[in-house]
Amino acid sequence: MRGLIDSDKVIGTEVYGTDQTHIGEVKRLVLEKVGGRVAYAEVSFGGFLGIGEDYYPIPWGKLTYSEELDGFQLDVTKEQLESAPKYNRVDEFDWSEENNRRIYDYYGARPYW
């Protein structure tokens, strides 16, 4: 079926901002356990060889695939993303309802739930 992609091929896909500046890459997908929907793409940038890297959970619906860029495009700039909710690689993110709302509100996204 056209438009489907294996999840392991999404991992590593580059992410670009509105100005087509490279922001980072998709590190993993976060799924809703019961419904199976993709809730977030975790995008990372910064750090060296994974050290000091921050993870930015981005609502899946905010990413659009661009054939021209051969990657995903996000309707924010890298500077805006730097202020977004994030966590470092060592910590486990708290996926509480409050944090989910904070993330979706930050991006002006419609909640998946």
PDB file of C-alpha atoms in Angstrom:
ATOM      1  CA  MET A   1       0.000   0.000   0.000  1.00  0.00           C
ATOM      2  CA  ARG A   2       1.383   3.399  -0.979  1.00  0.00           C
ATOM      3  CA  GLY A   3       2.337   5.701   1.882  1.00  0.00           C
ATOM      4  CA  LEU A   4       3.278   2.991   4.379  1.00  0.00           C
ATOM      5  CA  ILE A   5       6.795   2.654   5.754  1.00  0.00           C
ATOM      6  CA  ASP A   6       8.436   0.270   8.193  1.00  0.00           C
ATOM      7  CA  SER A   7       9.106   1.925  11.551  1.00  0.00           C
ATOM      8  CA  ASP A   8      12.791   0.994  11.453  1.00  0.00           C
ATOM      9  CA  LYS A   9      13.131   3.071   8.276  1.00  0.00           C
ATOM     10  CA  VAL A  10      11.699   6.119  10.062  1.00  0.00           C
ATOM     11  CA  ILE A  11      14.431   5.916  12.698  1.00  0.00           C
ATOM     12  CA  GLY A  12      17.364   7.985  11.493  1.00  0.00           C
ATOM     13  CA  THR A  13      15.289  10.072   9.096  1.00  0.00           C
ATOM     14  CA  GLU A  14      16.434  13.690   9.056  1.00  0.00           C
ATOM     15  CA  VAL A  15      14.141  16.447  10.367  1.00  0.00           C
ATOM     16  CA  TYR A  16      14.090  20.000   8.989  1.00  0.00           C
ATOM     17  CA  GLY A  17      12.523  23.233  10.185  1.00  0.00           C
ATOM     18  CA  THR A  18      10.224  25.596   8.307  1.00  0.00           C
ATOM     19  CA  ASP A  19      13.248  27.305   6.775  1.00  0.00           C
ATOM     20  CA  GLN A  20      14.525  23.892   5.583  1.00  0.00           C
ATOM     21  CA  THR A  21      17.410  24.052   8.057  1.00  0.00           C
ATOM     22  CA  HIS A  22      18.469  20.674   9.388  1.00  0.00           C
ATOM     23  CA  ILE A  23      17.194  20.232  12.964  1.00  0.00           C
ATOM     24  CA  GLY A  24      18.105  16.673  13.863  1.00  0.00           C
ATOM     25  CA  GLU A  25      16.950  13.132  13.268  1.00  0.00           C
ATOM     26  CA  VAL A  26      14.245  10.782  14.457  1.00  0.00           C
ATOM     27  CA  LYS A  27      15.672   8.567  17.203  1.00  0.00           C
ATOM     28  CA  ARG A  28      12.573   6.576  18.088  1.00  0.00           C
ATOM     29  CA  LEU A  29       8.806   6.488  17.868  1.00  0.00           C
ATOM     30  CA  VAL A  30       6.533   6.512  20.906  1.00  0.00           C
ATOM     31  CA  LEU A  31       3.327   4.514  20.480  1.00  0.00           C
ATOM     32  CA  GLU A  32       0.063   4.613  22.353  1.00  0.00           C
ATOM     33  CA  LYS A  33       0.106   1.231  24.070  1.00  0.00           C
ATOM     34  CA  VAL A  34      -3.584   0.323  23.728  1.00  0.00           C
ATOM     35  CA  GLY A  35      -4.573   1.968  20.436  1.00  0.00           C
ATOM     36  CA  GLY A  36      -1.258   1.473  18.646  1.00  0.00           C
ATOM     37  CA  ARG A  37      -1.138   4.995  17.230  1.00  0.00           C
ATOM     38  CA  VAL A  38       2.155   6.835  16.895  1.00  0.00           C
ATOM     39  CA  ALA A  39       1.985   9.600  19.500  1.00  0.00           C
ATOM     40  CA  TYR A  40       5.460  11.100  19.127  1.00  0.00           C
ATOM     41  CA  ALA A  41       8.610  11.065  17.112  1.00  0.00           C
ATOM     42  CA  GLU A  42      11.543  11.701  19.394  1.00  0.00           C
ATOM     43  CA  VAL A  43      13.984  13.968  17.606  1.00  0.00           C
ATOM     44  CA  SER A  44      17.498  14.599  18.831  1.00  0.00           C
ATOM     45  CA  PHE A  45      20.233  17.041  18.071  1.00  0.00           C
ATOM     46  CA  GLY A  46      23.317  18.182  19.875  1.00  0.00           C
ATOM     47  CA  GLY A  47      25.797  16.062  21.709  1.00  0.00           C
ATOM     48  CA  PHE A  48      28.635  14.006  20.326  1.00  0.00           C
ATOM     49  CA  LEU A  49      28.279  10.271  19.671  1.00  0.00           C
ATOM     50  CA  GLY A  50      25.102  10.265  21.744  1.00  0.00           C
ATOM     51  CA  ILE A  51      26.696  11.999  24.746  1.00  0.00           C
ATOM     52  CA  GLY A  52      24.909  15.163  25.827  1.00  0.00           C
ATOM     53  CA  GLU A  53      22.127  14.511  23.347  1.00  0.00           C
ATOM     54  CA  ASP A  54      18.670  15.831  24.168  1.00  0.00           C
ATOM     55  CA  TYR A  55      15.451  14.157  23.039  1.00  0.00           C
ATOM     56  CA  TYR A  56      12.495  16.274  21.924  1.00  0.00           C
ATOM     57  CA  PRO A  57       9.141  14.460  21.808  1.00  0.00           C
ATOM     58  CA  ILE A  58       7.292  15.922  18.835  1.00  0.00           C
ATOM     59  CA  PRO A  59       3.623  15.143  18.218  1.00  0.00           C
ATOM     60  CA  TRP A  60       3.575  12.828  15.212  1.00  0.00           C
ATOM     61  CA  GLY A  61       0.937  14.921  13.447  1.00  0.00           C
ATOM     62  CA  LYS A  62       3.288  17.936  13.382  1.00  0.00           C
ATOM     63  CA  LEU A  63       5.760  16.185  11.092  1.00  0.00           C
ATOM     64  CA  THR A  64       5.207  16.183   7.346  1.00  0.00           C
ATOM     65  CA  TYR A  65       7.295  14.090   4.981  1.00  0.00           C
ATOM     66  CA  SER A  66       9.022  16.124   2.264  1.00  0.00           C
ATOM     67  CA  GLU A  67      10.147  14.234  -0.831  1.00  0.00           C
ATOM     68  CA  GLU A  68      12.239  17.258  -1.802  1.00  0.00           C
ATOM     69  CA  LEU A  69      14.201  17.104   1.474  1.00  0.00           C
ATOM     70  CA  ASP A  70      13.982  13.301   1.767  1.00  0.00           C
ATOM     71  CA  GLY A  71      13.060  13.862   5.402  1.00  0.00           C
ATOM     72  CA  PHE A  72      10.427  15.186   7.730  1.00  0.00           C
ATOM     73  CA  GLN A  73       9.603  18.859   8.016  1.00  0.00           C
ATOM     74  CA  LEU A  74       8.428  20.494  11.220  1.00  0.00           C
ATOM     75  CA  ASP A  75       6.649  23.841  11.333  1.00  0.00           C
ATOM     76  CA  VAL A  76       9.106  25.338  13.845  1.00  0.00           C
ATOM     77  CA  THR A  77      12.665  26.605  13.603  1.00  0.00           C
ATOM     78  CA  LYS A  78      15.625  25.044  15.381  1.00  0.00           C
ATOM     79  CA  GLU A  79      15.639  28.033  17.744  1.00  0.00           C
ATOM     80  CA  GLN A  80      11.989  27.425  18.694  1.00  0.00           C
ATOM     81  CA  LEU A  81      12.715  23.747  19.224  1.00  0.00           C
ATOM     82  CA  GLU A  82      15.498  24.562  21.694  1.00  0.00           C
ATOM     83  CA  SER A  83      12.813  25.923  24.088  1.00  0.00           C
ATOM     84  CA  ALA A  84      10.538  22.902  23.634  1.00  0.00           C
ATOM     85  CA  PRO A  85       9.945  20.189  26.249  1.00  0.00           C
ATOM     86  CA  LYS A  86      12.873  17.763  26.237  1.00  0.00           C
ATOM     87  CA  TYR A  87      14.798  15.240  28.280  1.00  0.00           C
ATOM     88  CA  ASN A  88      18.285  13.828  28.106  1.00  0.00           C
ATOM     89  CA  ARG A  89      19.154  10.366  26.943  1.00  0.00           C
ATOM     90  CA  VAL A  90      20.013   9.107  30.420  1.00  0.00           C
ATOM     91  CA  ASP A  91      16.657   9.990  31.979  1.00  0.00           C
ATOM     92  CA  GLU A  92      13.355   8.264  31.300  1.00  0.00           C
ATOM     93  CA  PHE A  93      10.685  10.751  30.283  1.00  0.00           C
ATOM     94  CA  ASP A  94       7.582  11.083  32.452  1.00  0.00           C
ATOM     95  CA  TRP A  95       4.709  10.395  30.043  1.00  0.00           C
ATOM     96  CA  SER A  96       2.119  11.749  32.486  1.00  0.00           C
ATOM     97  CA  GLU A  97      -1.063  13.360  31.188  1.00  0.00           C
ATOM     98  CA  GLU A  98       0.262  16.739  32.361  1.00  0.00           C
ATOM     99  CA  ASN A  99       3.477  16.386  30.335  1.00  0.00           C
ATOM    100  CA  ASN A 100       1.570  15.136  27.295  1.00  0.00           C
ATOM    101  CA  ARG A 101      -0.648  18.227  27.426  1.00  0.00           C
ATOM    102  CA  ARG A 102       2.373  20.499  27.876  1.00  0.00           C
ATOM    103  CA  ILE A 103       4.017  19.050  24.770  1.00  0.00           C
ATOM    104  CA  TYR A 104       0.888  19.223  22.617  1.00  0.00           C
ATOM    105  CA  ASP A 105       0.171  22.773  23.831  1.00  0.00           C
ATOM    106  CA  TYR A 106       3.725  23.875  23.047  1.00  0.00           C
ATOM    107  CA  TYR A 107       3.378  22.762  19.434  1.00  0.00           C
ATOM    108  CA  GLY A 108      -0.248  23.864  19.120  1.00  0.00           C
ATOM    109  CA  ALA A 109      -1.112  20.294  18.182  1.00  0.00           C
ATOM    110  CA  ARG A 110      -4.428  18.553  18.563  1.00  0.00           C
ATOM    111  CA  PRO A 111      -4.028  15.762  21.152  1.00  0.00           C
ATOM    112  CA  TYR A 112      -4.143  12.217  19.826  1.00  0.00           C
ATOM    113  CA  TRP A 113      -6.265  11.055  22.797  1.00  0.00           C
TER     114      TRP A 113
END
